[in-house]
Amino acid sequence: MQIPKQAFAFQTVGTPSECIQYGNGHINSTLLVTTDAGRKYILQKINKYVFKNPENVVANARGVTEFLREKTGDPNSALRYISDTTGKFCHCDDEGEYWRMYDFVEAICLEAPESPEDFYQSAVAFGTFQHQLSDYPVETLHEIIPNFHNTPDRYRQLKEAIAADAAGRKASVEAEIAFALSQEELGGTLQKMLEAGELPLRVTHNDTKLNNVLLDAEKRTALCVIDLDTVMPGLSAFDFGDSIRFGTATAKEDTVDLSTMRMDLELFEAYTKGFLTAATALTDKEVEVLPYGAMIMTLEVGVRFLTDYLMGDVYFRTHYPEQNLVRCRTQFALLKDMLTKREEMDRIVAKIAKEIRG
Ligand code: ADP
Ligand code: GN1
Ligand code: MG
């Protein structure tokens, strides 16, 4: 593809000579840029609908990456941002669009675990990430998307979208709306516990999909956690839960055949082991509610896809008109399967917690 002029605005080694679209993120536009010196970079146009203040997004991510590098003493433990020719890490172009660039990491990035061990390694990465940020100066973090994982607020937005019916799609999704509303109480469980002071706020990643961690192609151990756009105070159970939602699913997020969608308990166990091995500072209550994190994250994303479908696909990147509805249906099918496996999830978490925490 044609190299966007913004690629030339950064301090790359060599001059950009090739460019392709890259990755499967739902939010930003991601490009892989190669220079005539053979260096590779990721160039992203930040989604301004989602991120109202892109400079704050980059400031947070830079703060976290520098903190991790210093703490671990490992220069490769976090993404390395490249500045533009004026020294800025968030580049604003002539049209008012915001861009950022980082070193491309030669690694594998999975859409689904190829083995329980892969998934275990991703859990160690996200658990370690959260653990390492336990003393991050939280007051320096900008709140990027207020109420990001406030599930009752997601329900408020769903109800607004139902009332507005902006895309005229409401009549075609009555079954999905009814299911969402039937699960509203479950959706509010952890938010209630947070408000009651039963669960602590921590600095969390908030978007712990498997494709937001890079693995070493040979050793298959984690290299670094990426997509730091939503690092904000949050619940540990939600970081755990979003990984479970995406990684234990036996079908893709946008599969049409719902009969293939289940939660794989072997993968659930592998992730639990990795997460509890790394995130050692969790309270007993935080550990106990991990299965709730999985169910609520699955429900919440389903509600968000449904809301976006009703609003006419304004938030998530879609490749065809029904995709948000298809995604919503897979999440609800996955949640239904999780609900039948609640006791098994509780039993696995208790067993692993006993093995690891005593
Ligand atoms: P989005 O917010 O749209 O999900 P991401 O930051 O997650 O954007 O990037 C999208 C994809 O691009 C990732 O899932 C990963 O495959 C790839 N990617 C992003 N940054 C890098 C990097 N520095 N090195 C290698 N691959 C990357
Ligand atoms: C988005 O950016 P990406 O594709 O890693 C979304 C997450 C959702 C996820 C659903 C900032 O994640 O919250 O869980 O899609 N990110 C944002 O797949 O909204
Ligand atoms: Mg991503």
Coordinates of C-alpha atoms and ligand atoms in Angstrom, one line a residue:
M1 CA 0.0 0.0 0.0
Q2 CA 1.0 3.6 -0.3
I3 CA 3.1 4.8 2.6
P4 CA 1.2 7.5 4.5
K5 CA 3.0 10.8 4.8
Q6 CA 2.8 10.6 8.6
A7 CA 5.3 7.7 8.5
F8 CA 8.0 10.2 7.5
A9 CA 7.2 12.4 10.5
F10 CA 9.0 10.0 12.9
Q11 CA 12.7 9.6 13.7
T12 CA 13.1 6.2 12.0
V13 CA 16.4 4.6 11.2
G14 CA 16.3 4.8 7.4
T15 CA 13.5 6.2 5.3
P16 CA 10.1 4.3 5.1
S17 CA 10.0 2.2 2.0
E18 CA 7.2 -0.3 2.5
C19 CA 3.9 -0.3 4.4
I20 CA 1.2 -2.9 5.1
Q21 CA -1.9 -3.1 7.3
Y22 CA -1.2 -5.2 10.4
G23 CA -2.9 -7.1 13.2
N24 CA -6.5 -7.6 14.2
G25 CA -7.2 -4.8 16.7
H26 CA -10.8 -3.4 16.8
I27 CA -9.9 0.1 17.6
N28 CA -6.8 1.8 16.0
S29 CA -5.5 1.6 12.4
T30 CA -2.3 -0.3 12.6
L31 CA 0.4 -0.4 9.9
L32 CA 3.8 -2.1 9.7
V33 CA 6.3 0.2 8.1
T34 CA 9.7 -1.0 6.8
T35 CA 12.5 1.4 6.1
D36 CA 15.2 1.2 3.4
A37 CA 17.6 0.4 6.3
G38 CA 15.6 -2.8 6.9
R39 CA 14.1 -1.5 10.2
K40 CA 10.5 -2.3 11.0
Y41 CA 8.1 -0.1 13.0
I42 CA 4.4 -0.2 14.0
L43 CA 2.6 3.0 13.0
Q44 CA -0.8 3.6 14.5
K45 CA -3.5 6.2 13.8
I46 CA -5.2 6.6 17.1
N47 CA -9.0 6.2 17.0
K48 CA -10.3 9.7 18.0
Y49 CA -13.9 8.6 18.5
V50 CA -12.8 6.1 21.2
F51 CA -9.9 8.2 22.6
K52 CA -11.1 11.8 23.0
N53 CA -7.7 12.9 24.2
P54 CA -5.0 10.9 22.2
E55 CA -2.1 12.9 23.9
N56 CA -3.2 11.5 27.3
V57 CA -3.3 8.0 25.9
V58 CA 0.2 8.2 24.7
A59 CA 1.4 9.9 27.9
N60 CA -0.1 7.1 30.0
A61 CA 1.5 4.4 27.8
R62 CA 4.8 6.1 27.8
G63 CA 4.7 6.5 31.6
V64 CA 4.0 2.8 32.0
T65 CA 6.6 1.6 29.5
E66 CA 9.3 3.7 31.0
F67 CA 8.3 2.6 34.5
L68 CA 8.5 -1.1 33.5
R69 CA 11.8 -0.7 31.8
E70 CA 13.3 0.9 34.8
K71 CA 11.8 -1.5 37.3
T72 CA 12.9 -4.7 35.4
G73 CA 16.2 -3.3 34.1
D74 CA 15.2 -5.0 30.8
P75 CA 15.1 -2.6 27.8
N76 CA 12.8 -5.1 26.0
S77 CA 10.3 -5.5 28.7
A78 CA 8.0 -2.9 27.2
L79 CA 7.3 -1.3 23.8
R80 CA 9.7 1.4 22.8
Y81 CA 8.1 4.6 21.4
I82 CA 9.7 6.5 18.6
S83 CA 9.5 10.3 18.7
D84 CA 8.5 12.5 15.8
T85 CA 11.0 14.9 14.3
T86 CA 9.9 17.6 16.8
G87 CA 10.5 15.3 19.8
K88 CA 6.8 14.4 20.4
F89 CA 5.6 10.9 20.9
C90 CA 2.1 11.7 19.8
H91 CA 2.2 13.3 16.4
C92 CA -0.7 15.5 15.2
D93 CA -0.9 15.8 11.4
D94 CA -2.4 18.6 9.3
E95 CA -5.9 17.1 9.4
G96 CA -5.8 16.9 13.2
E97 CA -5.4 13.1 13.3
Y98 CA -3.0 11.6 15.9
W99 CA -0.3 9.1 15.2
R100 CA 2.3 7.1 17.2
M101 CA 5.1 4.8 16.3
Y102 CA 6.9 2.1 18.1
D103 CA 9.6 -0.5 17.3
F104 CA 8.2 -3.6 15.7
V105 CA 8.8 -6.6 17.9
E106 CA 9.6 -9.8 16.0
A107 CA 7.2 -12.2 17.8
I108 CA 4.1 -14.2 17.6
C109 CA 0.8 -12.7 18.4
L110 CA -2.0 -15.3 18.7
E111 CA -5.7 -15.0 18.1
A112 CA -6.2 -18.3 20.0
P113 CA -3.9 -20.3 22.2
E114 CA -2.2 -23.2 20.3
S115 CA -1.7 -25.0 23.6
P116 CA -2.5 -24.6 27.3
E117 CA 1.2 -23.6 27.8
D118 CA 0.8 -20.6 25.4
F119 CA -2.2 -19.5 27.5
Y120 CA -0.3 -20.1 30.7
Q121 CA 2.5 -17.8 29.5
S122 CA 0.1 -15.0 28.6
A123 CA -1.4 -15.3 32.1
V124 CA 2.1 -14.9 33.6
A125 CA 2.6 -11.9 31.4
F126 CA -0.6 -10.1 32.4
G127 CA -0.3 -11.2 36.0
T128 CA 3.2 -9.9 36.1
F129 CA 2.2 -6.7 34.4
Q130 CA -0.4 -6.0 37.1
H131 CA 1.9 -7.0 39.9
Q132 CA 4.7 -4.8 38.6
L133 CA 2.4 -1.8 38.4
S134 CA 1.3 -2.2 42.1
D135 CA 3.5 0.8 43.0
Y136 CA 2.9 2.8 39.9
P137 CA 2.1 6.5 40.8
V138 CA -1.6 6.2 40.1
E139 CA -2.2 9.9 40.5
T140 CA -0.1 10.5 37.3
L141 CA -2.5 8.3 35.2
H142 CA -5.1 10.1 33.0
E143 CA -8.5 8.4 33.1
I144 CA -8.7 7.5 29.5
I145 CA -12.3 6.3 29.2
P146 CA -14.3 7.0 32.3
N147 CA -16.4 4.0 33.5
F148 CA -14.7 1.7 31.1
H149 CA -15.5 -1.5 33.0
N150 CA -18.3 -0.1 35.0
T151 CA -20.8 -2.7 33.9
P152 CA -24.0 -0.9 35.3
D153 CA -22.9 2.2 33.3
R154 CA -22.6 -0.1 30.2
Y155 CA -26.2 -1.1 30.8
R156 CA -27.2 2.6 31.0
Q157 CA -25.6 3.1 27.6
L158 CA -27.4 0.0 26.2
K159 CA -30.7 1.3 27.4
E160 CA -30.0 4.7 25.9
A161 CA -29.2 3.0 22.6
I162 CA -32.4 0.9 22.8
A163 CA -34.5 4.1 23.4
A164 CA -32.8 6.0 20.6
D165 CA -32.8 3.1 18.1
A166 CA -30.6 5.3 15.9
A167 CA -29.9 2.7 13.2
G168 CA -33.4 1.3 13.2
R169 CA -32.2 -2.2 14.2
K170 CA -34.0 -2.6 17.5
A171 CA -36.8 -4.8 16.2
S172 CA -34.3 -7.3 14.8
V173 CA -32.5 -7.8 18.1
E174 CA -35.3 -8.3 20.6
A175 CA -33.9 -11.7 21.7
E176 CA -30.4 -10.3 22.4
I177 CA -31.9 -7.3 24.3
A178 CA -34.0 -9.6 26.4
F179 CA -31.0 -11.8 27.2
A180 CA -28.9 -8.8 28.1
L181 CA -31.5 -7.4 30.4
S182 CA -32.0 -10.8 32.1
Q183 CA -28.3 -10.7 33.2
E184 CA -28.2 -7.2 34.5
E185 CA -27.9 -8.2 38.1
L186 CA -25.0 -10.5 37.4
G187 CA -23.4 -7.6 35.5
G188 CA -23.5 -5.3 38.6
T189 CA -22.0 -7.8 41.1
L190 CA -18.4 -6.7 41.1
Q191 CA -19.1 -3.0 40.7
K192 CA -21.2 -3.3 43.8
M193 CA -18.4 -5.1 45.7
L194 CA -16.0 -2.4 44.6
E195 CA -18.3 0.4 45.9
A196 CA -18.8 -1.5 49.1
G197 CA -15.0 -1.5 49.6
E198 CA -14.8 -5.3 49.4
L199 CA -12.5 -5.2 46.4
P200 CA -9.5 -2.9 45.8
L201 CA -8.8 -0.8 42.8
R202 CA -5.4 -1.6 41.2
V203 CA -3.6 -0.3 38.1
T204 CA -4.8 -2.7 35.5
H205 CA -4.5 -3.2 31.8
N206 CA -8.2 -3.5 31.1
D207 CA -7.9 -5.1 27.6
T208 CA -6.2 -8.4 28.3
K209 CA -6.9 -10.2 25.0
L210 CA -4.4 -12.8 24.0
N211 CA -3.6 -10.7 20.9
N212 CA -2.4 -7.9 23.3
V213 CA 0.6 -9.9 24.4
L214 CA 3.6 -10.8 22.2
L215 CA 5.3 -14.2 22.6
D216 CA 8.8 -15.3 21.7
A217 CA 8.5 -17.4 18.5
E218 CA 10.9 -20.1 19.7
K219 CA 10.7 -20.2 23.4
R220 CA 7.0 -19.3 23.4
T221 CA 7.4 -17.3 26.6
A222 CA 6.0 -13.8 26.8
L223 CA 8.1 -10.9 25.5
C224 CA 5.8 -8.0 26.4
V225 CA 2.3 -6.8 27.0
I226 CA 1.1 -4.4 24.4
D227 CA -2.0 -2.2 23.7
L228 CA -1.6 0.0 26.8
D229 CA -4.4 2.4 25.8
T230 CA -6.7 1.5 28.6
V231 CA -4.2 1.2 31.5
M232 CA -6.2 2.7 34.3
P233 CA -7.4 1.9 37.9
G234 CA -9.6 -1.2 37.7
L235 CA -10.4 -4.6 39.1
S236 CA -7.9 -7.5 39.0
A237 CA -10.9 -9.9 38.2
F238 CA -11.6 -8.0 35.1
D239 CA -8.0 -8.4 33.7
F240 CA -8.3 -12.1 34.5
G241 CA -11.8 -12.2 33.1
D242 CA -11.2 -10.5 29.7
S243 CA -8.4 -13.0 29.0
I244 CA -10.7 -15.9 29.9
R245 CA -13.4 -14.5 27.7
F246 CA -11.2 -14.3 24.6
G247 CA -8.7 -17.1 25.2
T248 CA -10.8 -20.0 26.5
A249 CA -13.5 -19.5 23.8
T250 CA -13.6 -22.5 21.5
A251 CA -14.8 -20.3 18.6
K252 CA -13.8 -16.9 17.3
E253 CA -15.3 -13.7 18.6
D254 CA -17.2 -13.4 15.3
T255 CA -18.1 -16.9 14.5
V256 CA -21.6 -17.4 13.1
D257 CA -22.1 -21.0 14.2
L258 CA -22.9 -20.6 17.8
S259 CA -23.0 -24.4 18.4
T260 CA -19.2 -24.4 18.4
M261 CA -18.9 -21.8 21.2
R262 CA -17.9 -23.0 24.6
M263 CA -15.5 -22.3 27.4
D264 CA -12.5 -24.7 27.5
L265 CA -12.0 -25.5 31.2
E266 CA -8.5 -26.9 30.6
L267 CA -7.5 -23.5 29.3
F268 CA -9.3 -21.8 32.2
E269 CA -7.2 -23.9 34.6
A270 CA -3.9 -23.0 32.7
Y271 CA -4.7 -19.3 32.8
T272 CA -5.7 -19.4 36.5
K273 CA -2.3 -21.1 37.3
G274 CA -0.3 -18.5 35.4
F275 CA -2.2 -15.5 36.7
L276 CA -2.0 -16.6 40.4
T277 CA 1.6 -17.5 40.1
A278 CA 2.4 -14.0 38.9
A279 CA -0.1 -11.8 40.7
T280 CA 0.8 -12.8 44.2
A281 CA -0.5 -9.7 46.0
L282 CA -4.2 -10.4 45.4
T283 CA -6.5 -10.6 48.4
D284 CA -8.5 -13.8 49.1
K285 CA -11.6 -12.0 48.0
E286 CA -10.0 -10.9 44.7
V287 CA -9.1 -14.6 44.1
E288 CA -12.6 -15.8 45.0
V289 CA -14.3 -13.6 42.5
L290 CA -12.1 -14.4 39.5
P291 CA -14.9 -16.5 37.9
Y292 CA -17.2 -13.6 38.2
G293 CA -14.6 -11.5 36.3
A294 CA -14.8 -14.0 33.5
M295 CA -18.6 -14.0 33.3
I296 CA -19.0 -10.3 33.7
M297 CA -16.4 -9.4 31.1
T298 CA -18.1 -11.7 28.6
L299 CA -21.5 -10.2 29.4
E300 CA -20.1 -6.6 29.3
V301 CA -18.5 -7.0 25.9
G302 CA -21.6 -8.6 24.6
V303 CA -23.6 -5.7 25.8
R304 CA -21.1 -3.3 24.3
F305 CA -21.3 -5.0 20.9
L306 CA -25.1 -4.9 21.1
T307 CA -25.0 -1.2 22.0
D308 CA -22.7 -0.5 19.1
Y309 CA -24.9 -2.4 16.7
L310 CA -27.9 -0.4 17.8
M311 CA -26.0 2.8 17.4
G312 CA -24.9 1.9 13.9
D313 CA -21.4 0.6 14.4
V314 CA -19.7 3.8 15.6
Y315 CA -17.2 2.4 18.1
F316 CA -15.7 -1.0 17.0
R317 CA -14.1 -1.5 13.6
T318 CA -16.4 -3.7 11.6
H319 CA -15.8 -5.4 8.2
Y320 CA -19.5 -6.0 7.4
P321 CA -22.8 -4.6 8.6
E322 CA -23.9 -7.5 10.9
Q323 CA -20.5 -8.1 12.5
N324 CA -21.2 -6.4 15.9
L325 CA -24.4 -8.4 16.2
V326 CA -22.5 -11.6 15.4
R327 CA -20.0 -10.7 18.0
C328 CA -22.7 -10.0 20.6
R329 CA -24.2 -13.4 19.9
T330 CA -20.9 -15.2 20.4
Q331 CA -20.4 -13.5 23.7
F332 CA -23.9 -14.3 25.0
A333 CA -23.4 -18.0 23.8
L334 CA -20.1 -18.1 25.7
L335 CA -21.6 -16.6 28.8
K336 CA -24.5 -19.2 28.7
D337 CA -21.8 -22.0 28.7
M338 CA -19.9 -20.3 31.5
L339 CA -23.0 -20.1 33.6
T340 CA -23.3 -23.9 33.4
K341 CA -19.7 -24.2 34.5
R342 CA -19.7 -21.8 37.4
E343 CA -19.1 -24.4 40.1
E344 CA -16.3 -26.0 38.1
M345 CA -14.7 -22.6 37.7
D346 CA -15.0 -22.0 41.5
R347 CA -13.5 -25.4 42.2
I348 CA -10.5 -24.9 39.9
V349 CA -9.8 -21.4 41.3
A350 CA -10.0 -22.8 44.9
K351 CA -7.7 -25.7 44.0
I352 CA -5.1 -23.6 42.3
A353 CA -5.2 -20.9 45.0
K354 CA -4.5 -23.6 47.6
E355 CA -1.6 -25.0 45.6
I356 CA 0.0 -21.7 45.0
R357 CA -1.0 -19.5 47.9
G358 CA -1.3 -22.2 50.6
Ligands
ADP1 P1 -5.8 -2.1 18.9 O1 -6.0 -1.1 20.0 O2 -6.5 -1.7 17.6 O3 -6.2 -3.5 19.3 P2 -3.0 -2.8 19.2 O4 -2.1 -1.9 19.8 O5 -3.4 -4.0 20.0 O6 -4.3 -2.0 18.6 O7 -2.3 -3.4 17.8 C1 -3.0 -4.2 16.9 C2 -2.1 -5.4 16.6 O8 -0.9 -5.0 16.0 C3 -1.7 -6.3 17.9 O9 -2.7 -7.2 18.2 C4 -0.5 -7.0 17.4 O10 -0.8 -8.1 16.5 C5 0.2 -5.9 16.5 N1 1.2 -5.1 17.2 C6 1.0 -3.9 17.8 N2 2.2 -3.4 18.3 C7 3.1 -4.3 17.9 C8 4.6 -4.3 18.0 N3 5.2 -3.3 18.6 N4 5.3 -5.3 17.5 C9 4.6 -6.3 16.8 N5 3.3 -6.3 16.7 C10 2.5 -5.3 17.2
GN1_2 C1 -11.3 -3.8 21.8 O1 -8.4 -2.8 20.9 P1 -8.7 -4.2 21.0 O2 -9.2 -4.8 19.8 O3 -7.6 -4.9 21.7 C2 -11.8 -3.0 23.0 C3 -11.9 -3.9 24.2 C4 -12.8 -5.1 23.9 C5 -12.3 -5.8 22.6 C6 -13.3 -6.8 22.2 C7 -10.3 0.4 23.9 O4 -10.0 -4.3 22.1 O5 -12.4 -3.2 25.3 O6 -12.9 -6.0 25.0 O7 -12.1 -4.9 21.5 N1 -10.9 -1.9 23.3 C8 -11.3 -0.7 23.6 O8 -12.6 -7.7 21.4 O9 -12.5 -0.4 23.7
MG3 MG -5.3 -4.7 20.7

